[in-house]
Amino acid sequence: MFPAYFMLISVCSAISVAAFAYLHPWKTASTVERYQLGFLLSALGCNLSNVLVFTPMTVEMMMKRHRMEKDLGIGTEVGYSKNAETAKRSPALAAMNRKFGMIHGLSSLANIISFGSLAMHSWYLSSKLDL
């Protein structure tokens, strides 16, 4: 589901960047509007990094790990406990778990930065409401 999520959020971010840049041209935009465009571009960049870099790396690593778990006779259970026990005896599986965790962590960081940037833009939009 994550590849579809990252693709959808990237498309929506690209549309938001295009619409905001069209409605607020850089030369005539205020400082606040320029910051908003920066937030939108930041969200788009983080989402594209997830789509183009981190998701393919994560999926590839996940497939390799599943193959290794199958070769080691684990991986049919739900959860991490069997993997953790086997990783204590298998340096290759332990290294793969660390690399997977690092890639997944970077993907999560990019997602959090994107969320924060979009939250800042939502705050800006909400400040424009006249209730």
GROMACS .gro file of N, CA and C in nm:
model
  393
    1MET      N    1   0.081  -0.120   0.000
    1MET     CA    2   0.000   0.000   0.000
    1MET      C    3   0.085   0.127   0.000
    2PHE      N    4   0.204   0.119   0.057
    2PHE     CA    5   0.286   0.239   0.064
    2PHE      C    6   0.325   0.294  -0.073
    3PRO      N    7   0.363   0.210  -0.170
    3PRO     CA    8   0.393   0.268  -0.302
    3PRO      C    9   0.276   0.347  -0.360
    4ALA      N   10   0.154   0.295  -0.346
    4ALA     CA   11   0.037   0.367  -0.396
    4ALA      C   12   0.015   0.496  -0.317
    5TYR      N   13   0.034   0.490  -0.186
    5TYR     CA   14   0.018   0.609  -0.102
    5TYR      C   15   0.119   0.717  -0.141
    6PHE      N   16   0.246   0.678  -0.155
    6PHE     CA   17   0.348   0.777  -0.190
    6PHE      C   18   0.326   0.834  -0.329
    7MET      N   19   0.278   0.751  -0.422
    7MET     CA   20   0.250   0.800  -0.557
    7MET      C   21   0.134   0.900  -0.553
    8LEU      N   22   0.027   0.867  -0.481
    8LEU     CA   23  -0.089   0.955  -0.472
    8LEU      C   24  -0.053   1.088  -0.405
    9ILE      N   25   0.021   1.082  -0.297
    9ILE     CA   26   0.057   1.204  -0.227
    9ILE      C   27   0.155   1.288  -0.310
   10SER      N   28   0.239   1.223  -0.391
   10SER     CA   29   0.329   1.297  -0.480
   10SER      C   30   0.251   1.371  -0.588
   11VAL      N   31   0.154   1.303  -0.646
   11VAL     CA   32   0.071   1.367  -0.749
   11VAL      C   33  -0.005   1.485  -0.689
   12CYS      N   34  -0.064   1.465  -0.573
   12CYS     CA   35  -0.138   1.574  -0.507
   12CYS      C   36  -0.045   1.690  -0.470
   13SER      N   37   0.076   1.659  -0.425
   13SER     CA   38   0.172   1.765  -0.392
   13SER      C   39   0.214   1.841  -0.517
   14ALA      N   40   0.235   1.769  -0.627
   14ALA     CA   41   0.273   1.835  -0.753
   14ALA      C   42   0.162   1.928  -0.801
   15ILE      N   43   0.037   1.883  -0.789
   15ILE     CA   44  -0.076   1.968  -0.828
   15ILE      C   45  -0.082   2.091  -0.738
   16SER      N   46  -0.059   2.073  -0.609
   16SER     CA   47  -0.061   2.186  -0.514
   16SER      C   48   0.050   2.286  -0.545
   17VAL      N   49   0.169   2.236  -0.576
   17VAL     CA   50   0.281   2.325  -0.611
   17VAL      C   51   0.246   2.404  -0.736
   18ALA      N   52   0.196   2.334  -0.838
   18ALA     CA   53   0.163   2.402  -0.964
   18ALA      C   54   0.054   2.507  -0.944
   19ALA      N   55  -0.051   2.472  -0.870
   19ALA     CA   56  -0.161   2.565  -0.848
   19ALA      C   57  -0.115   2.686  -0.766
   20PHE      N   58  -0.039   2.660  -0.660
   20PHE     CA   59   0.005   2.771  -0.575
   20PHE      C   60   0.102   2.862  -0.651
   21ALA      N   61   0.193   2.801  -0.728
   21ALA     CA   62   0.289   2.882  -0.805
   21ALA      C   63   0.218   2.963  -0.913
   22TYR      N   64   0.112   2.907  -0.970
   22TYR     CA   65   0.036   2.980  -1.071
   22TYR      C   66  -0.039   3.098  -1.008
   23LEU      N   67  -0.099   3.076  -0.893
   23LEU     CA   68  -0.178   3.181  -0.828
   23LEU      C   69  -0.093   3.286  -0.757
   24HIS      N   70   0.029   3.248  -0.722
   24HIS     CA   71   0.119   3.339  -0.651
   24HIS      C   72   0.256   3.339  -0.720
   25PRO      N   73   0.269   3.408  -0.833
   25PRO     CA   74   0.398   3.411  -0.904
   25PRO      C   75   0.510   3.462  -0.813
   26TRP      N   76   0.629   3.405  -0.829
   26TRP     CA   77   0.741   3.433  -0.741
   26TRP      C   78   0.773   3.582  -0.732
   27LYS      N   79   0.771   3.651  -0.846
   27LYS     CA   80   0.811   3.792  -0.847
   27LYS      C   81   0.714   3.881  -0.770
   28THR      N   82   0.587   3.843  -0.764
   28THR     CA   83   0.489   3.926  -0.695
   28THR      C   84   0.445   3.866  -0.562
   29ALA      N   85   0.497   3.751  -0.526
   29ALA     CA   86   0.456   3.683  -0.403
   29ALA      C   87   0.516   3.752  -0.281
   30SER      N   88   0.438   3.750  -0.173
   30SER     CA   89   0.488   3.802  -0.046
   30SER      C   90   0.585   3.700   0.015
   31THR      N   91   0.650   3.741   0.120
   31THR     CA   92   0.744   3.651   0.188
   31THR      C   93   0.673   3.526   0.240
   32VAL      N   94   0.555   3.545   0.298
   32VAL     CA   95   0.479   3.432   0.350
   32VAL      C   96   0.442   3.335   0.238
   33GLU      N   97   0.401   3.389   0.124
   33GLU     CA   98   0.365   3.304   0.009
   33GLU      C   99   0.487   3.230  -0.045
   34ARG      N  100   0.601   3.294  -0.040
   34ARG     CA  101   0.723   3.225  -0.084
   34ARG      C  102   0.758   3.110   0.012
   35TYR      N  103   0.738   3.133   0.141
   35TYR     CA  104   0.759   3.025   0.237
   35TYR      C  105   0.664   2.909   0.210
   36GLN      N  106   0.539   2.943   0.177
   36GLN     CA  107   0.441   2.837   0.149
   36GLN      C  108   0.482   2.755   0.028
   37LEU      N  109   0.531   2.821  -0.074
   37LEU     CA  110   0.579   2.748  -0.191
   37LEU      C  111   0.697   2.660  -0.152
   38GLY      N  112   0.782   2.710  -0.064
   38GLY     CA  113   0.894   2.629  -0.015
   38GLY      C  114   0.846   2.506   0.061
   39PHE      N  115   0.744   2.523   0.146
   39PHE     CA  116   0.688   2.409   0.218
   39PHE      C  117   0.630   2.306   0.121
   40LEU      N  118   0.559   2.355   0.020
   40LEU     CA  119   0.500   2.263  -0.078
   40LEU      C  120   0.608   2.191  -0.159
   41LEU      N  121   0.712   2.263  -0.196
   41LEU     CA  122   0.823   2.200  -0.269
   41LEU      C  123   0.896   2.098  -0.181
   42SER      N  124   0.910   2.131  -0.054
   42SER     CA  125   0.973   2.037   0.039
   42SER      C  126   0.891   1.908   0.050
   43ALA      N  127   0.760   1.922   0.062
   43ALA     CA  128   0.672   1.805   0.068
   43ALA      C  129   0.684   1.723  -0.060
   44LEU      N  130   0.682   1.792  -0.174
   44LEU     CA  131   0.694   1.722  -0.302
   44LEU      C  132   0.827   1.648  -0.312
   45GLY      N  133   0.936   1.714  -0.272
   45GLY     CA  134   1.068   1.650  -0.278
   45GLY      C  135   1.076   1.527  -0.189
   46CYS      N  136   1.023   1.537  -0.068
   46CYS     CA  137   1.025   1.421   0.023
   46CYS      C  138   0.939   1.308  -0.030
   47ASN      N  139   0.822   1.341  -0.086
   47ASN     CA  140   0.736   1.237  -0.142
   47ASN      C  141   0.800   1.171  -0.263
   48LEU      N  142   0.862   1.250  -0.349
   48LEU     CA  143   0.929   1.192  -0.465
   48LEU      C  144   1.048   1.106  -0.424
   49SER      N  145   1.118   1.146  -0.317
   49SER     CA  146   1.228   1.062  -0.270
   49SER      C  147   1.175   0.929  -0.220
   50ASN      N  148   1.058   0.930  -0.159
   50ASN     CA  149   0.998   0.805  -0.116
   50ASN      C  150   0.957   0.720  -0.235
   51VAL      N  151   0.897   0.780  -0.336
   51VAL     CA  152   0.851   0.705  -0.454
   51VAL      C  153   0.970   0.650  -0.533
   52LEU      N  154   1.069   0.735  -0.557
   52LEU     CA  155   1.176   0.698  -0.650
   52LEU      C  156   1.297   0.632  -0.585
   53VAL      N  157   1.319   0.654  -0.456
   53VAL     CA  158   1.440   0.602  -0.392
   53VAL      C  159   1.408   0.500  -0.283
   54PHE      N  160   1.338   0.546  -0.180
   54PHE     CA  161   1.322   0.462  -0.061
   54PHE      C  162   1.228   0.344  -0.080
   55THR      N  163   1.116   0.364  -0.151
   55THR     CA  164   1.024   0.252  -0.171
   55THR      C  165   1.087   0.139  -0.250
   56PRO      N  166   1.152   0.166  -0.364
   56PRO     CA  167   1.217   0.054  -0.435
   56PRO      C  168   1.325  -0.016  -0.351
   57MET      N  169   1.401   0.063  -0.275
   57MET     CA  170   1.504   0.002  -0.190
   57MET      C  171   1.440  -0.084  -0.081
   58THR      N  172   1.332  -0.034  -0.021
   58THR     CA  173   1.265  -0.107   0.086
   58THR      C  174   1.204  -0.236   0.033
   59VAL      N  175   1.138  -0.229  -0.081
   59VAL     CA  176   1.076  -0.349  -0.139
   59VAL      C  177   1.182  -0.452  -0.175
   60GLU      N  178   1.292  -0.408  -0.236
   60GLU     CA  179   1.400  -0.500  -0.272
   60GLU      C  180   1.459  -0.566  -0.146
   61MET      N  181   1.483  -0.486  -0.044
   61MET     CA  182   1.539  -0.540   0.080
   61MET      C  183   1.441  -0.635   0.147
   62MET      N  184   1.314  -0.601   0.143
   62MET     CA  185   1.212  -0.687   0.203
   62MET      C  186   1.207  -0.822   0.132
   63MET      N  187   1.215  -0.822  -0.001
   63MET     CA  188   1.214  -0.948  -0.077
   63MET      C  189   1.338  -1.032  -0.045
   64LYS      N  190   1.454  -0.968  -0.037
   64LYS     CA  191   1.577  -1.040  -0.001
   64LYS      C  192   1.566  -1.099   0.139
   65ARG      N  193   1.510  -1.022   0.229
   65ARG     CA  194   1.497  -1.070   0.367
   65ARG      C  195   1.399  -1.188   0.375
   66HIS      N  196   1.291  -1.180   0.298
   66HIS     CA  197   1.196  -1.292   0.297
   66HIS      C  198   1.261  -1.419   0.243
   67ARG      N  199   1.342  -1.403   0.137
   67ARG     CA  200   1.413  -1.519   0.082
   67ARG      C  201   1.509  -1.578   0.185
   68MET      N  202   1.583  -1.490   0.254
   68MET     CA  203   1.677  -1.537   0.354
   68MET      C  204   1.604  -1.605   0.470
   69GLU      N  205   1.492  -1.548   0.513
   69GLU     CA  206   1.415  -1.608   0.621
   69GLU      C  207   1.363  -1.746   0.580
   70LYS      N  208   1.320  -1.758   0.455
   70LYS     CA  209   1.272  -1.887   0.405
   70LYS      C  210   1.386  -1.990   0.406
   71ASP      N  211   1.504  -1.948   0.363
   71ASP     CA  212   1.621  -2.038   0.363
   71ASP      C  213   1.659  -2.079   0.505
   72LEU      N  214   1.636  -1.990   0.601
   72LEU     CA  215   1.669  -2.019   0.741
   72LEU      C  216   1.556  -2.094   0.813
   73GLY      N  217   1.446  -2.116   0.744
   73GLY     CA  218   1.335  -2.191   0.803
   73GLY      C  219   1.244  -2.111   0.892
   74ILE      N  220   1.247  -1.978   0.877
   74ILE     CA  221   1.155  -1.891   0.953
   74ILE      C  222   1.080  -1.806   0.853
   75GLY      N  223   0.996  -1.720   0.901
   75GLY     CA  224   0.928  -1.626   0.812
   75GLY      C  225   0.783  -1.661   0.785
   76THR      N  226   0.735  -1.773   0.837
   76THR     CA  227   0.595  -1.808   0.817
   76THR      C  228   0.508  -1.753   0.929
   77GLU      N  229   0.567  -1.700   1.033
   77GLU     CA  230   0.494  -1.645   1.147
   77GLU      C  231   0.473  -1.495   1.126
   78VAL      N  232   0.374  -1.444   1.196
   78VAL     CA  233   0.353  -1.300   1.197
   78VAL      C  234   0.427  -1.246   1.318
   79GLY      N  235   0.504  -1.142   1.296
   79GLY     CA  236   0.577  -1.081   1.406
   79GLY      C  237   0.727  -1.088   1.386
   80TYR      N  238   0.797  -1.035   1.481
   80TYR     CA  239   0.941  -1.017   1.469
   80TYR      C  240   1.019  -1.114   1.556
   81SER      N  241   0.955  -1.188   1.644
   81SER     CA  242   1.026  -1.265   1.745
   81SER      C  243   1.117  -1.374   1.686
   82LYS      N  244   1.068  -1.452   1.590
   82LYS     CA  245   1.152  -1.558   1.531
   82LYS      C  246   1.270  -1.499   1.455
   83ASN      N  247   1.245  -1.388   1.387
   83ASN     CA  248   1.352  -1.321   1.313
   83ASN      C  249   1.459  -1.272   1.410
   84ALA      N  250   1.419  -1.214   1.521
   84ALA     CA  251   1.515  -1.161   1.617
   84ALA      C  252   1.599  -1.272   1.678
   85GLU      N  253   1.537  -1.385   1.709
   85GLU     CA  254   1.611  -1.497   1.765
   85GLU      C  255   1.711  -1.553   1.664
   86THR      N  256   1.667  -1.568   1.538
   86THR     CA  257   1.754  -1.622   1.434
   86THR      C  258   1.865  -1.524   1.400
   87ALA      N  259   1.836  -1.393   1.406
   87ALA     CA  260   1.936  -1.291   1.374
   87ALA      C  261   2.053  -1.295   1.471
   88LYS      N  262   2.028  -1.345   1.593
   88LYS     CA  263   2.138  -1.357   1.690
   88LYS      C  264   2.240  -1.461   1.644
   89ARG      N  265   2.194  -1.560   1.567
   89ARG     CA  266   2.283  -1.666   1.519
   89ARG      C  267   2.328  -1.644   1.374
   90SER      N  268   2.264  -1.553   1.303
   90SER     CA  269   2.295  -1.530   1.162
   90SER      C  270   2.339  -1.385   1.141
   91PRO      N  271   2.469  -1.363   1.126
   91PRO     CA  272   2.516  -1.225   1.105
   91PRO      C  273   2.460  -1.163   0.977
   92ALA      N  274   2.438  -1.246   0.873
   92ALA     CA  275   2.385  -1.192   0.748
   92ALA      C  276   2.242  -1.139   0.768
   93LEU      N  277   2.160  -1.213   0.841
   93LEU     CA  278   2.023  -1.168   0.868
   93LEU      C  279   2.024  -1.044   0.958
   94ALA      N  280   2.114  -1.041   1.055
   94ALA     CA  281   2.124  -0.924   1.143
   94ALA      C  282   2.163  -0.800   1.063
   95ALA      N  283   2.257  -0.814   0.971
   95ALA     CA  284   2.300  -0.702   0.887
   95ALA      C  285   2.186  -0.656   0.797
   96MET      N  286   2.111  -0.753   0.744
   96MET     CA  287   1.999  -0.719   0.657
   96MET      C  288   1.891  -0.647   0.737
   97ASN      N  289   1.866  -0.690   0.858
   97ASN     CA  290   1.767  -0.623   0.943
   97ASN      C  291   1.808  -0.479   0.973
   98ARG      N  292   1.938  -0.458   0.999
   98ARG     CA  293   1.987  -0.322   1.026
   98ARG      C  294   1.970  -0.233   0.903
   99LYS      N  295   2.007  -0.287   0.785
   99LYS     CA  296   1.996  -0.208   0.662
   99LYS      C  297   1.850  -0.177   0.631
  100PHE      N  298   1.763  -0.276   0.648
  100PHE     CA  299   1.620  -0.254   0.626
  100PHE      C  300   1.568  -0.147   0.722
  101GLY      N  301   1.608  -0.154   0.847
  101GLY     CA  302   1.565  -0.055   0.945
  101GLY      C  303   1.612   0.085   0.910
  102MET      N  304   1.735   0.096   0.859
  102MET     CA  305   1.789   0.226   0.821
  102MET      C  306   1.709   0.284   0.703
  103ILE      N  307   1.685   0.203   0.601
  103ILE     CA  308   1.611   0.251   0.484
  103ILE      C  309   1.469   0.288   0.524
  104HIS      N  310   1.407   0.204   0.603
  104HIS     CA  311   1.270   0.230   0.648
  104HIS      C  312   1.265   0.356   0.735
  105GLY      N  313   1.366   0.376   0.816
  105GLY     CA  314   1.373   0.496   0.899
  105GLY      C  315   1.387   0.623   0.815
  106LEU      N  316   1.469   0.619   0.710
  106LEU     CA  317   1.483   0.735   0.622
  106LEU      C  318   1.353   0.764   0.549
  107SER      N  319   1.285   0.659   0.507
  107SER     CA  320   1.156   0.675   0.441
  107SER      C  321   1.055   0.739   0.538
  108SER      N  322   1.056   0.693   0.662
  108SER     CA  323   0.966   0.750   0.763
  108SER      C  324   1.000   0.896   0.790
  109LEU      N  325   1.128   0.928   0.795
  109LEU     CA  326   1.170   1.067   0.817
  109LEU      C  327   1.122   1.156   0.703
  110ALA      N  328   1.138   1.110   0.579
  110ALA     CA  329   1.091   1.187   0.465
  110ALA      C  330   0.939   1.206   0.472
  111ASN      N  331   0.869   1.103   0.515
  111ASN     CA  332   0.724   1.113   0.528
  111ASN      C  333   0.684   1.212   0.637
  112ILE      N  334   0.757   1.213   0.748
  112ILE     CA  335   0.728   1.307   0.857
  112ILE      C  336   0.757   1.451   0.815
  113ILE      N  337   0.866   1.472   0.742
  113ILE     CA  338   0.898   1.606   0.693
  113ILE      C  339   0.789   1.653   0.597
  114SER      N  340   0.746   1.564   0.509
  114SER     CA  341   0.638   1.597   0.416
  114SER      C  342   0.511   1.634   0.492
  115PHE      N  343   0.477   1.552   0.591
  115PHE     CA  344   0.357   1.579   0.670
  115PHE      C  345   0.367   1.715   0.739
  116GLY      N  346   0.482   1.744   0.798
  116GLY     CA  347   0.502   1.873   0.866
  116GLY      C  348   0.490   1.990   0.770
  117SER      N  349   0.548   1.975   0.652
  117SER     CA  350   0.541   2.082   0.551
  117SER      C  351   0.396   2.105   0.507
  118LEU      N  352   0.324   1.996   0.487
  118LEU     CA  353   0.183   2.010   0.447
  118LEU      C  354   0.098   2.063   0.561
  119ALA      N  355   0.135   2.031   0.685
  119ALA     CA  356   0.064   2.087   0.800
  119ALA      C  357   0.085   2.238   0.807
  120MET      N  358   0.208   2.282   0.780
  120MET     CA  359   0.235   2.427   0.780
  120MET      C  360   0.154   2.496   0.671
  121HIS      N  361   0.142   2.433   0.555
  121HIS     CA  362   0.063   2.492   0.448
  121HIS      C  363  -0.085   2.493   0.485
  122SER      N  364  -0.132   2.389   0.551
  122SER     CA  365  -0.271   2.386   0.596
  122SER      C  366  -0.297   2.497   0.696
  123TRP      N  367  -0.200   2.523   0.782
  123TRP     CA  368  -0.212   2.630   0.879
  123TRP      C  369  -0.224   2.765   0.805
  124TYR      N  370  -0.141   2.783   0.704
  124TYR     CA  371  -0.148   2.905   0.623
  124TYR      C  372  -0.286   2.918   0.559
  125LEU      N  373  -0.335   2.810   0.499
  125LEU     CA  374  -0.467   2.815   0.435
  125LEU      C  375  -0.577   2.846   0.535
  126SER      N  376  -0.567   2.786   0.653
  126SER     CA  377  -0.670   2.810   0.754
  126SER      C  378  -0.667   2.954   0.804
  127SER      N  379  -0.550   3.016   0.800
  127SER     CA  380  -0.542   3.157   0.843
  127SER      C  381  -0.613   3.249   0.745
  128LYS      N  382  -0.638   3.202   0.626
  128LYS     CA  383  -0.706   3.282   0.523
  128LYS      C  384  -0.858   3.272   0.534
  129LEU      N  385  -0.907   3.181   0.619
  129LEU     CA  386  -1.052   3.166   0.634
  129LEU      C  387  -1.110   3.285   0.709
  130ASP      N  388  -1.222   3.329   0.665
  130ASP     CA  389  -1.293   3.439   0.731
  130ASP      C  390  -1.427   3.386   0.779
  131LEU      N  391  -1.431   3.351   0.907
  131LEU     CA  392  -1.553   3.290   0.961
  131LEU      C  393  -1.643   3.390   1.025
   0.00000   0.00000   0.00000
